[in-house]
PDB file of C-alpha atoms and ligand atoms in Angstrom:
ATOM      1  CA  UNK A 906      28.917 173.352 -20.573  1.00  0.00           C
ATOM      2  CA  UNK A 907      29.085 175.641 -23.156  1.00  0.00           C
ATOM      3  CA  UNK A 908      26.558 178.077 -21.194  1.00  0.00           C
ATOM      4  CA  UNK A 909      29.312 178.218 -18.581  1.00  0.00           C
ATOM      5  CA  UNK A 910      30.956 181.372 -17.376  1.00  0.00           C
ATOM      6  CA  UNK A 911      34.528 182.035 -18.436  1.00  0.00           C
ATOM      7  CA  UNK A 912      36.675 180.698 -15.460  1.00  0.00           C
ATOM      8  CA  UNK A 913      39.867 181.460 -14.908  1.00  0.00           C
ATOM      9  CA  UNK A 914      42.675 180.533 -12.585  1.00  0.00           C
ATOM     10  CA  UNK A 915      44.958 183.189 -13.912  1.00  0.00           C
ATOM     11  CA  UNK A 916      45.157 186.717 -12.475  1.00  0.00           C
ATOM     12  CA  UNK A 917      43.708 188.410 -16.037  1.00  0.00           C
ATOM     13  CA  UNK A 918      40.889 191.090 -16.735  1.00  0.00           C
ATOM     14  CA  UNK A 919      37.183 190.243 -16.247  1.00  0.00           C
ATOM     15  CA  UNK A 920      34.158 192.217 -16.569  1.00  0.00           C
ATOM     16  CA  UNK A 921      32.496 193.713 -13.459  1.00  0.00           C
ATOM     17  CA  UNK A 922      28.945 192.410 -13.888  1.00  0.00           C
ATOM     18  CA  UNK A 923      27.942 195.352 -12.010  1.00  0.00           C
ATOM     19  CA  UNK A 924      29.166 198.378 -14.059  1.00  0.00           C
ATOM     20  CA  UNK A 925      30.580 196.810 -17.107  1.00  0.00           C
ATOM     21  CA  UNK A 926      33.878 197.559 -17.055  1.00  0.00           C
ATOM     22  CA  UNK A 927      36.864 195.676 -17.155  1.00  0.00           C
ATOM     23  CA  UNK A 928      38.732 195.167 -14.006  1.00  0.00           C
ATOM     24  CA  UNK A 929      41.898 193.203 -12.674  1.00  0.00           C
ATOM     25  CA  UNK A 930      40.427 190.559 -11.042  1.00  0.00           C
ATOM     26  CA  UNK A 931      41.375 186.186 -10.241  1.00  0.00           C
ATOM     27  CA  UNK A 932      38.019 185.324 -10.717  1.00  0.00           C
ATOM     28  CA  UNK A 933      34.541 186.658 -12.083  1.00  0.00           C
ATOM     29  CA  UNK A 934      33.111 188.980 -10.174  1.00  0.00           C
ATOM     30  CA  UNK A 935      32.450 193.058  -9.447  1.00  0.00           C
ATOM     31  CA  UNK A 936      35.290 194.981  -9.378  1.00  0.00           C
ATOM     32  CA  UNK A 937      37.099 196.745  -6.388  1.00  0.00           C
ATOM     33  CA  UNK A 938      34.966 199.883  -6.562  1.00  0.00           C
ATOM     34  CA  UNK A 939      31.617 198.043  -6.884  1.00  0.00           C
ATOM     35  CA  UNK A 940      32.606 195.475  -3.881  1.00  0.00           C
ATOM     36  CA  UNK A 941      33.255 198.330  -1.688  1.00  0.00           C
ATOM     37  CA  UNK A 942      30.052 200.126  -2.451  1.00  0.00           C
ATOM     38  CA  UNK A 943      28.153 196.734  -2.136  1.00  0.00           C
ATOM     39  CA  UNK A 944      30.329 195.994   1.039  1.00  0.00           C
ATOM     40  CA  UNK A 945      29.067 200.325   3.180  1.00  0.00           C
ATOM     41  CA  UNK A 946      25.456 199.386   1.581  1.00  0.00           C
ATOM     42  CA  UNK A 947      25.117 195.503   2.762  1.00  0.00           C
ATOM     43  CA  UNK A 948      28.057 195.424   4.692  1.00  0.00           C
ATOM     44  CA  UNK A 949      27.793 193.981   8.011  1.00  0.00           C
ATOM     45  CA  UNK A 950      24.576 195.416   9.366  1.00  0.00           C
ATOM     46  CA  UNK A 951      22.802 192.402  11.395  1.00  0.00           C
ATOM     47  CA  UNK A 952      19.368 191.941   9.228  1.00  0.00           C
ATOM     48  CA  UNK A 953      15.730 190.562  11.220  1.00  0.00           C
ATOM     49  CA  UNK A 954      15.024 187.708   8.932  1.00  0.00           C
ATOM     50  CA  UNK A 955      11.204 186.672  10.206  1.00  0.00           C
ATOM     51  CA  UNK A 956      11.288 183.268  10.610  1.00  0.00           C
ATOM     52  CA  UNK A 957       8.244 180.669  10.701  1.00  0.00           C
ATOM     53  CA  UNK A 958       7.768 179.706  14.173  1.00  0.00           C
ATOM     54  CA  UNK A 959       7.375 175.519  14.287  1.00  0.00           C
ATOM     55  CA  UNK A 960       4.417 174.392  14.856  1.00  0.00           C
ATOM     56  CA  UNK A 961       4.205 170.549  14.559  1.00  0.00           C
ATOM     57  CA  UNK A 962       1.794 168.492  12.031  1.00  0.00           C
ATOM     58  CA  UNK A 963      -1.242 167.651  13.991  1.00  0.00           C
ATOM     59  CA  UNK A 964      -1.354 164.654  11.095  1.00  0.00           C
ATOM     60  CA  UNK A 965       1.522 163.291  12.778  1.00  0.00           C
ATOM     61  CA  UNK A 966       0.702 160.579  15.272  1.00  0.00           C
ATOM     62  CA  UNK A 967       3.204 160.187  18.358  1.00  0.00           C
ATOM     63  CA  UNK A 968       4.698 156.977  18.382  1.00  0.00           C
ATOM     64  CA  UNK A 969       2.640 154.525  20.958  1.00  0.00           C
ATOM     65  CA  UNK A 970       5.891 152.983  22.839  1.00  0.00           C
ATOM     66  CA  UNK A 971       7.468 156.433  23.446  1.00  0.00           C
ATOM     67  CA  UNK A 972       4.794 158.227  24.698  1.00  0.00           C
ATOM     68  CA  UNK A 973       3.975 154.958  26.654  1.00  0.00           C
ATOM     69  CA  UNK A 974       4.051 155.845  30.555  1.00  0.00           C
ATOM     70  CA  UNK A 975       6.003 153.271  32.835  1.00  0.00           C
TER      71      UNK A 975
HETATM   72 ZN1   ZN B 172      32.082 197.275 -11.052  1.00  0.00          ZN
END
């Protein structure tokens, strides 16, 4: 683990990996100014995400008994 980022519980300066600098802050992350740019530029603005429709495997057999008609 020594590739690991510095973690600390303690409410002590980290650096912004953002813009650098150091900033008052519990754990590592931006700093106030960067998360409220980041927060009015991806904010809360609902996103279209194009998902895949479904379409099943024709390799897939249906099982005999449950497609059996009574
Ligand atoms: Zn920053």
């Amino acid at each position: 683990m020594s590739d690991a980022l510095p973690l600390t519980l303690a409410a002590t300066s980290s650096i912004c990996p953002r813009c650098n600098t150091l900033h008052n802050g519990r754990f590592y992350g931006p700093c106030e100014e960067c998360r409220v740019q980041l927060k009015s530029t991806m904010g809360n603005e609902a996103r279209d995400i194009e998902v895949a429709e479904y379409v099943p495997k024709m390799n897939v057999t249906p099982n005999a008994v449950a497609t059996k008609d009574d």
